[in-house]
Short mmCIF file of C-alpha atoms in Angstrom, two decimals:
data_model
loop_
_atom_site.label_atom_id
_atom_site.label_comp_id
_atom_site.label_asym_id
_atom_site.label_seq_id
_atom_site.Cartn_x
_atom_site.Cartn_y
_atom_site.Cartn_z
CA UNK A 1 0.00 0.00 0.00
CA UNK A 2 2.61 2.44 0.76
CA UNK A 3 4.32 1.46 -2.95
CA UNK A 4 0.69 2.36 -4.18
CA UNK A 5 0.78 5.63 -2.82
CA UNK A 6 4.12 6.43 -3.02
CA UNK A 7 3.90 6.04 -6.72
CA UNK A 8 0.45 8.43 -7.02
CA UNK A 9 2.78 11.07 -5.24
CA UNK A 10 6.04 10.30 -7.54
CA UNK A 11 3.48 10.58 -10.53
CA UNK A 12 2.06 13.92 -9.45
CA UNK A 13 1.45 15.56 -13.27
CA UNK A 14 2.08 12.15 -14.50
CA UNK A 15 -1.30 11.22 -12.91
CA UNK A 16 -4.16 12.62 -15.95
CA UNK A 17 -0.84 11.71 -18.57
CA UNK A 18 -0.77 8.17 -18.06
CA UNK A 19 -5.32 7.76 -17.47
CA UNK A 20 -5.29 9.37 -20.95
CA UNK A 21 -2.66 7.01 -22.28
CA UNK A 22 -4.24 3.74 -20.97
CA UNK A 23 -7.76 5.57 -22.04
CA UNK A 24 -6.59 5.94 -25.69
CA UNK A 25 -5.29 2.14 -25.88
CA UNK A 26 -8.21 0.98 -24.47
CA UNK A 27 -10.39 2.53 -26.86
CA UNK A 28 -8.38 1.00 -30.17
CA UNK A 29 -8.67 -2.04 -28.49
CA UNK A 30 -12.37 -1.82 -28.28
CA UNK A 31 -13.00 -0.55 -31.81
CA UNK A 32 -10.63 -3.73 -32.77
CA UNK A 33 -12.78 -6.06 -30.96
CA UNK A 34 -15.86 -5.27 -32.94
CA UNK A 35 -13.86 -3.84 -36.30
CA UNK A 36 -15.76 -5.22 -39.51
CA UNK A 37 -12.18 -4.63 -41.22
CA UNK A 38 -9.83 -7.51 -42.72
CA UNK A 39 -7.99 -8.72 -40.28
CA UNK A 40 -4.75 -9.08 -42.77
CA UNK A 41 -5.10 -5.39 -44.32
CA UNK A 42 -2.72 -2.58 -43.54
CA UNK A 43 -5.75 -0.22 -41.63
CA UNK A 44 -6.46 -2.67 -38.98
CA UNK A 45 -2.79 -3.57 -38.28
CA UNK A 46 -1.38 -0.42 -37.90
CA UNK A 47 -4.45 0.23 -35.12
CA UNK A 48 -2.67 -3.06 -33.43
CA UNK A 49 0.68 -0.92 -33.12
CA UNK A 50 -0.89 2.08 -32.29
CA UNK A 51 -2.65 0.89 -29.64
CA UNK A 52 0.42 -1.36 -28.48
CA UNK A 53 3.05 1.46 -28.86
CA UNK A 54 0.42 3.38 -26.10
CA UNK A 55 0.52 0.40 -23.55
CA UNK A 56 4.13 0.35 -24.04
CA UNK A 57 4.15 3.37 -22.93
CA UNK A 58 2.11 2.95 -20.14
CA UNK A 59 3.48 0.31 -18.83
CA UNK A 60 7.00 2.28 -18.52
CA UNK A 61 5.33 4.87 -16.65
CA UNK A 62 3.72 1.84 -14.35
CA UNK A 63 7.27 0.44 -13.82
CA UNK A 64 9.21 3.91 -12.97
CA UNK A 65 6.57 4.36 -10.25
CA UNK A 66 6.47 0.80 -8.75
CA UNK A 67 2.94 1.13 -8.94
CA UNK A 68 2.53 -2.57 -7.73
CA UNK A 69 3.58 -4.75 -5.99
CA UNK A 70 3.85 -8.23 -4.54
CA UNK A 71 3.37 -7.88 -1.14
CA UNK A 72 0.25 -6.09 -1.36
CA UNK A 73 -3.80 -7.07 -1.62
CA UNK A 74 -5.95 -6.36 -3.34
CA UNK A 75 -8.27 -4.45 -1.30
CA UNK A 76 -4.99 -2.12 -0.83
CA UNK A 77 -4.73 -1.62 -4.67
CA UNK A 78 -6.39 1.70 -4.97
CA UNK A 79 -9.00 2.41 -7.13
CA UNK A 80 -7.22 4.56 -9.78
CA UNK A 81 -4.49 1.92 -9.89
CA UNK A 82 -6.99 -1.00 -10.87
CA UNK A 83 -7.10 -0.93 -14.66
CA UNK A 84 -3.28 -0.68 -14.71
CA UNK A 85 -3.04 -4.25 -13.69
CA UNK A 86 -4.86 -5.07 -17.35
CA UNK A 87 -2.21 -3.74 -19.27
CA UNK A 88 0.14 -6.88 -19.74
CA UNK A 89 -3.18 -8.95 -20.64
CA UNK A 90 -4.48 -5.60 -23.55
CA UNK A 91 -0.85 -6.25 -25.03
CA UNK A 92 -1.49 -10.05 -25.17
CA UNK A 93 -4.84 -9.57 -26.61
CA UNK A 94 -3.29 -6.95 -29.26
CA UNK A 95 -0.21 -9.74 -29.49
CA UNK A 96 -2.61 -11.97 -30.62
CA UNK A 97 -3.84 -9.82 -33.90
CA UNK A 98 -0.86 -9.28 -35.49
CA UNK A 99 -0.82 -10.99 -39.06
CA UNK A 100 2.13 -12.94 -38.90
CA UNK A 101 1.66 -16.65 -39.04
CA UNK A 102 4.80 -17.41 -39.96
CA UNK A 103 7.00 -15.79 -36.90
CA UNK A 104 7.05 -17.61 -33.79
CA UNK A 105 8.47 -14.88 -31.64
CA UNK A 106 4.73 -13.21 -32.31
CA UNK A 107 3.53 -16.00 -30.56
CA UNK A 108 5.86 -16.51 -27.82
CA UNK A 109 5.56 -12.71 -27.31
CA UNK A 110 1.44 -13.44 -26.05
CA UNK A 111 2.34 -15.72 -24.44
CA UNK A 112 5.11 -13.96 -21.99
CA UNK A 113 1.97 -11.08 -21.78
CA UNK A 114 -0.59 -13.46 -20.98
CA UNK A 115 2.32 -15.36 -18.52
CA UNK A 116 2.83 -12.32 -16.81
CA UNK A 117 -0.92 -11.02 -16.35
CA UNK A 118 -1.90 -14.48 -14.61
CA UNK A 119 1.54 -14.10 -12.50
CA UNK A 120 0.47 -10.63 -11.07
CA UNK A 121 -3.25 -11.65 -10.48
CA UNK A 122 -1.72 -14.64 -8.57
CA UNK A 123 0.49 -12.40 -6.84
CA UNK A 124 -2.71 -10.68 -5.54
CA UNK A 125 -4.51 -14.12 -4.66
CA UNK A 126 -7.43 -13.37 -7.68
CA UNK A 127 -6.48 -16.69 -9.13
CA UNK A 128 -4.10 -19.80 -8.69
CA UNK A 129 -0.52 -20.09 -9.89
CA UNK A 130 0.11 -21.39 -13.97
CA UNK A 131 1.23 -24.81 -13.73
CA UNK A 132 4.75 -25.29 -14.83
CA UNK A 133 5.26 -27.37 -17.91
CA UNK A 134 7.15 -29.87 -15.92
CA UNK A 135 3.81 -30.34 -13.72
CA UNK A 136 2.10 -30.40 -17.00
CA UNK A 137 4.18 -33.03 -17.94
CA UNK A 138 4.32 -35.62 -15.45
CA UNK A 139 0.12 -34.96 -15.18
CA UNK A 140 0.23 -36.32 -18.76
CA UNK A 141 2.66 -39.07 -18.26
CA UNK A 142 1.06 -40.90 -15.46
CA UNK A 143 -1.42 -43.35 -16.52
CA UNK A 144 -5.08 -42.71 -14.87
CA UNK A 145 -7.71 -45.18 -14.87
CA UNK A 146 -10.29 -44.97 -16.84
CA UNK A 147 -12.57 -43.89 -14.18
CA UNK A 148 -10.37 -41.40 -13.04
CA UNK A 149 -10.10 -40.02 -16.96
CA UNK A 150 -14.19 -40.28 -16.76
CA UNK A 151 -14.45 -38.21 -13.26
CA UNK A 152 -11.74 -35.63 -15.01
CA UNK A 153 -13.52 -35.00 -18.40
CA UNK A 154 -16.62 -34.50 -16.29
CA UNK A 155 -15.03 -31.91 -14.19
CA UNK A 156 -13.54 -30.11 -16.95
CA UNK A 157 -16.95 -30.07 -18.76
CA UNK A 158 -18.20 -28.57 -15.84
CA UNK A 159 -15.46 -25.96 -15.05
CA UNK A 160 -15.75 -24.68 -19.34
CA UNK A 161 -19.81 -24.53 -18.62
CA UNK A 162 -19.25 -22.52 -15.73
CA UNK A 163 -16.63 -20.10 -17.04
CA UNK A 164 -18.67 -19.46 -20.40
CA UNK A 165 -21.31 -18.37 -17.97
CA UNK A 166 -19.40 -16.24 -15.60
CA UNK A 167 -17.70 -14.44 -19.14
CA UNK A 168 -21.01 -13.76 -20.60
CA UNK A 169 -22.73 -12.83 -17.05
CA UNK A 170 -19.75 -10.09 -17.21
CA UNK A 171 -20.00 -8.91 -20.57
CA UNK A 172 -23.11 -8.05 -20.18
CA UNK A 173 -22.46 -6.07 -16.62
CA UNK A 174 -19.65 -4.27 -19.03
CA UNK A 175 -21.72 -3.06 -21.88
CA UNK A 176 -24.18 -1.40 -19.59
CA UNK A 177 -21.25 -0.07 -17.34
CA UNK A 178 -18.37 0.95 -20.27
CA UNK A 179 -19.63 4.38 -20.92
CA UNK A 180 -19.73 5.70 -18.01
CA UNK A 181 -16.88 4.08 -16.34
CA UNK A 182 -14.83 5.64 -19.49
CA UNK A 183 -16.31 9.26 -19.29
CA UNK A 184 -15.31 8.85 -15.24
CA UNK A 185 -19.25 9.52 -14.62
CA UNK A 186 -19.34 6.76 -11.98
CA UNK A 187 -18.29 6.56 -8.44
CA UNK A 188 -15.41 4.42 -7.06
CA UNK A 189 -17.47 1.87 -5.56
CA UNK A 190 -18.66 1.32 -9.35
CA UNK A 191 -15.96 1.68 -10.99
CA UNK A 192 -14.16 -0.81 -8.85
CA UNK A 193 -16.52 -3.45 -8.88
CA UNK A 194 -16.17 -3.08 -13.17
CA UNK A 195 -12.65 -3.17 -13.23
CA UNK A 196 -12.47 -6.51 -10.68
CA UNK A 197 -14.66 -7.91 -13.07
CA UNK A 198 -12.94 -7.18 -15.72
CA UNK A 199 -9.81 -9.12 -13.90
CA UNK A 200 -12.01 -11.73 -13.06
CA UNK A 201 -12.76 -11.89 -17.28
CA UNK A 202 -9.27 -11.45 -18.05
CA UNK A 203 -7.94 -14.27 -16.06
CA UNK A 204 -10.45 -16.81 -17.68
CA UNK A 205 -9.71 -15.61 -21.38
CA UNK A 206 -5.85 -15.44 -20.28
CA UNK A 207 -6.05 -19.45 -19.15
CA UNK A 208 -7.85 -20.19 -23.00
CA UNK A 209 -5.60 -18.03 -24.73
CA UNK A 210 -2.46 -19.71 -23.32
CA UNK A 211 -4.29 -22.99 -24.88
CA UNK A 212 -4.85 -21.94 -28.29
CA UNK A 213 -1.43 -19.94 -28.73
CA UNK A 214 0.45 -23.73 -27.81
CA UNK A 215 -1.21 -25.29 -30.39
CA UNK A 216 -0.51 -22.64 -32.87
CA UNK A 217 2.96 -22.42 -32.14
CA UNK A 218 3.24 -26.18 -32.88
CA UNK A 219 1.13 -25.62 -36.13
CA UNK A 220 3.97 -22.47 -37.24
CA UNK A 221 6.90 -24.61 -36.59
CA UNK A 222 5.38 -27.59 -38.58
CA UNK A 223 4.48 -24.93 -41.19
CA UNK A 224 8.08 -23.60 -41.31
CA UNK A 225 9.75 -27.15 -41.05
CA UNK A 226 7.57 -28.12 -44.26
CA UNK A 227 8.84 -24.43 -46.04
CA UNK A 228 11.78 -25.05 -45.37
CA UNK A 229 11.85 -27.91 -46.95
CA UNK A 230 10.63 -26.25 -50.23
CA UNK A 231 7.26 -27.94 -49.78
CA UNK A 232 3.89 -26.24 -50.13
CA UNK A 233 1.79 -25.90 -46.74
CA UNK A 234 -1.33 -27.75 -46.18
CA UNK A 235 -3.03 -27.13 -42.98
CA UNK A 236 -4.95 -30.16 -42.76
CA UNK A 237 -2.04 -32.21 -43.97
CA UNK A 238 -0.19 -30.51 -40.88
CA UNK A 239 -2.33 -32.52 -38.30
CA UNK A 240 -3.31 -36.04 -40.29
CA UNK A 241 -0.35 -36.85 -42.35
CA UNK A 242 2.80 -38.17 -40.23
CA UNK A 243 5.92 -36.56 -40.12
CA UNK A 244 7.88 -39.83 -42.03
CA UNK A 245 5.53 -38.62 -45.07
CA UNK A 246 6.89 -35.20 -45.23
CA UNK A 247 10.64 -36.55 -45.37
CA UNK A 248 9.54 -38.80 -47.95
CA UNK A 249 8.09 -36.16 -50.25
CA UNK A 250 11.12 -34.08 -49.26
CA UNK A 251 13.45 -36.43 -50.41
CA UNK A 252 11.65 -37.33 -53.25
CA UNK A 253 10.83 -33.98 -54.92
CA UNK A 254 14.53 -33.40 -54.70
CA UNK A 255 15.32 -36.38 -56.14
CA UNK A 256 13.15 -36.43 -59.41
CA UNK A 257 14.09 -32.40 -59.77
CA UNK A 258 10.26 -30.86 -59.51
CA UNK A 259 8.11 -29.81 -56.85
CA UNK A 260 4.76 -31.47 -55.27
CA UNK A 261 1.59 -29.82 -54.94
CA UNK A 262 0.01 -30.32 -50.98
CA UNK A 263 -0.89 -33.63 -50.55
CA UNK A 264 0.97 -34.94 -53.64
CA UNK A 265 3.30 -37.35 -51.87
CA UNK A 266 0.03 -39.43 -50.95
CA UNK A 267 -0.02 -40.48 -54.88
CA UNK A 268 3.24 -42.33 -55.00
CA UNK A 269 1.85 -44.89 -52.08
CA UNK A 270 -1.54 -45.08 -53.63
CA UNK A 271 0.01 -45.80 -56.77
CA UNK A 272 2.12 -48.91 -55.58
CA UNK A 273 -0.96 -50.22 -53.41
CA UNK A 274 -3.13 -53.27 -55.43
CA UNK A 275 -6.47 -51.94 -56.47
CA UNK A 276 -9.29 -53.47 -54.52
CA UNK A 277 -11.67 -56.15 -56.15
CA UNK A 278 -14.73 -54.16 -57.87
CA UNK A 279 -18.40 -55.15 -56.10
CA UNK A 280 -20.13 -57.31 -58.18
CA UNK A 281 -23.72 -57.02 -58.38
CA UNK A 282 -26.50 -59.76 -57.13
CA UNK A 283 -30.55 -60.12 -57.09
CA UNK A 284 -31.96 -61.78 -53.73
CA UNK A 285 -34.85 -63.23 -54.73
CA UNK A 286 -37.82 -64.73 -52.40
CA UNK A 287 -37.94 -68.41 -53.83
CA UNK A 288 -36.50 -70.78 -56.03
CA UNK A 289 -39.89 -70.04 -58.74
CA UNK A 290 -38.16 -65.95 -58.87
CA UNK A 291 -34.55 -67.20 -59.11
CA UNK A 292 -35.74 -69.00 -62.65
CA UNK A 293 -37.37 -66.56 -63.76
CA UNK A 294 -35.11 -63.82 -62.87
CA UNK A 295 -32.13 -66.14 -64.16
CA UNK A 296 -33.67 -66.05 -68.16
CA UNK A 297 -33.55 -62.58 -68.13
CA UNK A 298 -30.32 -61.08 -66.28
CA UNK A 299 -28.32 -64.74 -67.20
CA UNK A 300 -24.98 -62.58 -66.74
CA UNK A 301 -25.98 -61.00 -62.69
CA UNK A 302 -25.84 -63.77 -60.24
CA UNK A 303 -28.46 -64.49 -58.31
CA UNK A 304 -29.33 -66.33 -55.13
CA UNK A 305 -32.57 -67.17 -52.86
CA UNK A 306 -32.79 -65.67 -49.36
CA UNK A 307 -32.00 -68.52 -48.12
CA UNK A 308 -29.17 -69.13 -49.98
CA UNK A 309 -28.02 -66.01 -49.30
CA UNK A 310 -27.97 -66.57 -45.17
CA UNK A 311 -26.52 -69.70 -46.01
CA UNK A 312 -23.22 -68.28 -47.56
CA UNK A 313 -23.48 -65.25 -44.88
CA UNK A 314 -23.23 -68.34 -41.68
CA UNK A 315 -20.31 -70.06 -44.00
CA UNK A 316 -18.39 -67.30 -44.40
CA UNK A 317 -19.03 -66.22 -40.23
CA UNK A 318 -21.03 -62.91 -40.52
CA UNK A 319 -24.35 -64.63 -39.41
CA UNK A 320 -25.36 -66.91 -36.64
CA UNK A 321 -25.87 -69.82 -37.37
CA UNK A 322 -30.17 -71.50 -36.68
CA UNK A 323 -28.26 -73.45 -33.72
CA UNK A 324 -27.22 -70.24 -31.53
CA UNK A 325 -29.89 -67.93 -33.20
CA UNK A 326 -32.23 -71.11 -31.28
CA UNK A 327 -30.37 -71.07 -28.14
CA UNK A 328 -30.23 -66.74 -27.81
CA UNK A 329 -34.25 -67.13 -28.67
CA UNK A 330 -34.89 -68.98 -25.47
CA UNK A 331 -32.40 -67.58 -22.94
CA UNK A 332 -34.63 -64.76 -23.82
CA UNK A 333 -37.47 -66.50 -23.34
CA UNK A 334 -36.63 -67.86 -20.66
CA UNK A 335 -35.40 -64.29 -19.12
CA UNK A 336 -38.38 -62.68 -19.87
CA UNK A 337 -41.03 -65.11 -18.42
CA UNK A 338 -39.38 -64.91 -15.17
CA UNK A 339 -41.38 -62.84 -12.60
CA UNK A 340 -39.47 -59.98 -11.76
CA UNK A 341 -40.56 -59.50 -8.16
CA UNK A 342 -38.19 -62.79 -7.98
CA UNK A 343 -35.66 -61.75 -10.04
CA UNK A 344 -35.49 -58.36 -7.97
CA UNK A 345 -35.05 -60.33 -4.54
CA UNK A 346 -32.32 -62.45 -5.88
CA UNK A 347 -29.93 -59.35 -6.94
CA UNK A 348 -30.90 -58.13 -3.09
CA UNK A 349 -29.76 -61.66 -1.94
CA UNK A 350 -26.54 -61.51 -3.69
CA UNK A 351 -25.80 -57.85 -2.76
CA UNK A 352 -26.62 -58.70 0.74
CA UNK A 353 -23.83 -61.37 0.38
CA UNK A 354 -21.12 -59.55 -1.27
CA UNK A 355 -21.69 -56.77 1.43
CA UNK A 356 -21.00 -59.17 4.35
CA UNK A 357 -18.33 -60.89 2.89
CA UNK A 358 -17.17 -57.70 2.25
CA UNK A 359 -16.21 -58.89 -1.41
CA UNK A 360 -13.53 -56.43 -2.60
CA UNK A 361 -14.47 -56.52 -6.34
CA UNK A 362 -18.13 -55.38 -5.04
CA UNK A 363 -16.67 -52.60 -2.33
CA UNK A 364 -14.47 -51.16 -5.05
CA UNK A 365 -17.46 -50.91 -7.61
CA UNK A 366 -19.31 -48.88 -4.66
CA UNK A 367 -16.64 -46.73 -3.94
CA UNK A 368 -16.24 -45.33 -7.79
CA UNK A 369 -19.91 -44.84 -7.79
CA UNK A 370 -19.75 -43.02 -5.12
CA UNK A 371 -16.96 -40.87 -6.33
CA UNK A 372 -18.57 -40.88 -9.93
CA UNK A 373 -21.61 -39.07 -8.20
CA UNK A 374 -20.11 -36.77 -6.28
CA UNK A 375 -18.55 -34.98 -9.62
CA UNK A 376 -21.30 -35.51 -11.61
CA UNK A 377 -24.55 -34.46 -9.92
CA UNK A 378 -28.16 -35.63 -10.81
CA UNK A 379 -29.28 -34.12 -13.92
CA UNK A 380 -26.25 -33.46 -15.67
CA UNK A 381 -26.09 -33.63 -19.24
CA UNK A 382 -27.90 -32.29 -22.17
CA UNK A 383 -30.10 -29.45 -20.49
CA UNK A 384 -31.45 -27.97 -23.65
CA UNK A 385 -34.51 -26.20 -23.72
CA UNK A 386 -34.42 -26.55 -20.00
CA UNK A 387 -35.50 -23.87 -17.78
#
C-alpha cells in the first residue's frame, strides 16, 4: 500500500498523462474487438501498433513508479491503480492480432503477456498459480484409470460450462457499465466493482488463450519445417499426415528435380498399393420359382434365394448360425417369463452377500460410484430447452 501511494505522489502531473494514455489504448482495443475490417489489411494492423506502442508506454510509466507490488492485496490496490493491472493482458490480446503466421516470436511474445498477467493476479490471490510445464508433464505421463479419466472430463466439462457463464454474465455487466466508467461519470465503488470484473474476465480468457497460442505455435513450426523444406503448406495435412511422409516427399521432390503440390506425396503410395476387387452385383430373390425366372432374363448378374443367401453369410461367419440364433431365442425366453418381483429379490440376496463378505471386487465398484456421483450431480447432461 505504501508502494501504491508512493507512486500516485512520484506521478504527481504524471497522474491525468498516463489515465489518458491507458484511455486511448483501451479505446483502439475496443473498436478492434468489434472492427468489420480484414484482419490481414494494412488499416487494422497499424491500429494493433498504435494501440500497443500506447501500452508500451504505459506500462514504462507503471514500472518507474512501482505502482505494484507483490506484497500487497488487493483491497490495498487503490482504485485509480486498478485498470493498470490489465495492461500486460491488452498487449497479449493486441499480441494476438498481429498478421504474422509465420514468426514464432509473435507468438511466444502473447504468451510472456498473458504469462505475466496471470503471475500478477496470482500475486494478488485473484487466481491460482500457472502450472509449470514440468507439472504439466508428469500430469500427462502418469497413466489414470479410466474412471479417473471419466471423473476428469466430467469436471472439466463442468469448469468450461461454468466459465462461459461467468464471461457472458460479465459482458453483459460491461456493456451497460463501459460508458460511463470511461467518461469517469461513476463513483469508485462502481468503478471498482467493473474493473475486478474485468480481472475476473481477463484471467479466464488469459487461461484459453495460453491454450490456443500452444497449439498454434506447434502448427507455425510444422508450417516452417515443411517451407523449409521447399514444400507447399497444407493445414490439414499438418495434423493427419505423419511426419515420415513429409521426409519422404522431401526427399523425393529433390530427387526427381520438380516440386509437389500439398498432398501430392500421398499419390506415390496409392500408386504402388493393389487396387481393390470391384463389387459385383446380385438379385436376392424370395424363392426358387423368382430365381428362374429372374435367371432367363439377367443370365450374366448372379443371383441367389434368401436362403441361400444366409446360407453363404453363416459359412463365411457374418451370421449366426439357426443353432445359436435357437439357443439366444430362449435364454430370452426364458429371461423374460421370469417374474421380476423374484428376479429383484435375488440381486438383493446376492448384494446382501457380497456386502458381508465384504467382497472387494463389489466394495471397489461402490466406492467409484460413489466418487462418480459426487462430480457428476443428478441431472447433468444435455439441459437444452431446459429452464
Amino acid at each position: 500500500m505504501a508502494e501504491g501511494n508512493t507512486a500516485e505522489g512520484a506521478a504527481g502531473c504524471e497522474d491525468k498523462k498516463l489515465s489518458d494514455i491507458f484511455l486511448s489504448g483501451w479505446n483502439i482495443l475496443d473498436e478492434l474487438e468489434v472492427s468489420e475490417l480484414p484482419f490481414n489489411s494494412s488499416e487494422f494492423q497499424n491500429k494493433v501498433k498504435t494501440a500497443m506502442r500506447l501500452f508500451e508506454e504505459a506500462t514504462v510509466i507503471v514500472n518507474q513508479v512501482s505502482m505494484f507490488s507483490a506484497n500487497e492485496l488487493i483491497d490495498e490496490v487503490s482504485t485509480d491503480s486498478l485498470p493498470f493491472m490489465l495492461l500486460p493482458y491488452f498487449l497479449a490480446k493486441l499480441t494476438t492480432k498481429i498478421n504474422n503466421p509465420n514468426n514464432t516470436d509473435v507468438l511466444d511474445l502473447g504468451e510472456i503477456y498473458f504469462k505475466d498477467h496471470l503471475q500478477r493476479c496470482q500475486e494478488y490471490d485473484l487466481c491460482e498459480s500457472p502450472k509449470s510445464k514440468e507439472e504439466g508433464q508428469n500430469n500427462q505421463g502418469s497413466k489414470l484409470s479410466e474412471q479417473r479419466q471419466l471423473m476428469e472430463a466430467a469436471f472439466n466439462r463442468n469448469d468450461k460450462i461454468a466459465q462461459y457463464r461467468r464471461i457472458k454474465e460479465i459482458d453483459e455487466y460491461m456493456d451497460k457499465m463501459r460508458a460511463a466508467i470511461k467518461n469517469r461519470t461513476a463513483d469508485d465503488e462502481v468503478r471498482r466493482e467493473f474493473f475486478l470484473k474485468y480481472l475476473d474476465k481477463s484471467i479466464i480468457d488469459s487461461k484459453q488463450e495460453l491454450e490456443s497460442l500452444r497449439v498454434m505455435k506447434e502448427l507455425a513450426k510444422l508450417r516452417l519445417a515443411r517451407l523449409s523444406g521447399g514444400e507447399a503448406v497444407n493445414e490439414i495435412d499438418i495434423f493427419h499426415q505423419p511426419k515420415h511422409n513429409s521426409a519422404s516427399s522431401t526427399s523425393t521432390s529433390r530427387g526427381h528435380g520438380h516440386s509437389h503440390g500439398p498432398g501430392h506425396h500421398h499419390n506415390h503410395q496409392l500408386s504402388s498399393a493393389p487396387k481393390p476387387k470391384p463389387l459385383q452385383p446380385f438379385i436376392i430373390t424370395r424363392n426358387a420359382a423368382q430365381k428362374a425366372v429372374f435367371g432367363l432374363g439377367y443370365p450374366s448378374v448372379p443371383i441367389m434365394t434368401v436362403d441361400e443367401f444366409y446360407q453363404k453369410r453363416v459359412d463365411e461367419g457374418i451370421f449366426p448360425d439357426e443353432e445359436k440364433v435357437a439357443k439366444m431365442n430362449q435364454a430370452q425366453a426364458i429371461a423374460a417369463a421370469r417374474d421380476p418381483n423374484e428376479q429383484e429379490d435375488e440381486e438383493k440376496a446376492l448384494e446382501e452377500q457380497q456386502v458381508e463378505e465384504d467382497d472387494p471386487e463389489y466394495l471397489d465398484r461402490m466406492r467409484r460410484m460413489d466418487e462418480y456421483k459426487d462430480v457428476v450431480r443428478r441431472g447433468d447432461g444435455n439441459r437444452h430447452n431446459r429452464s
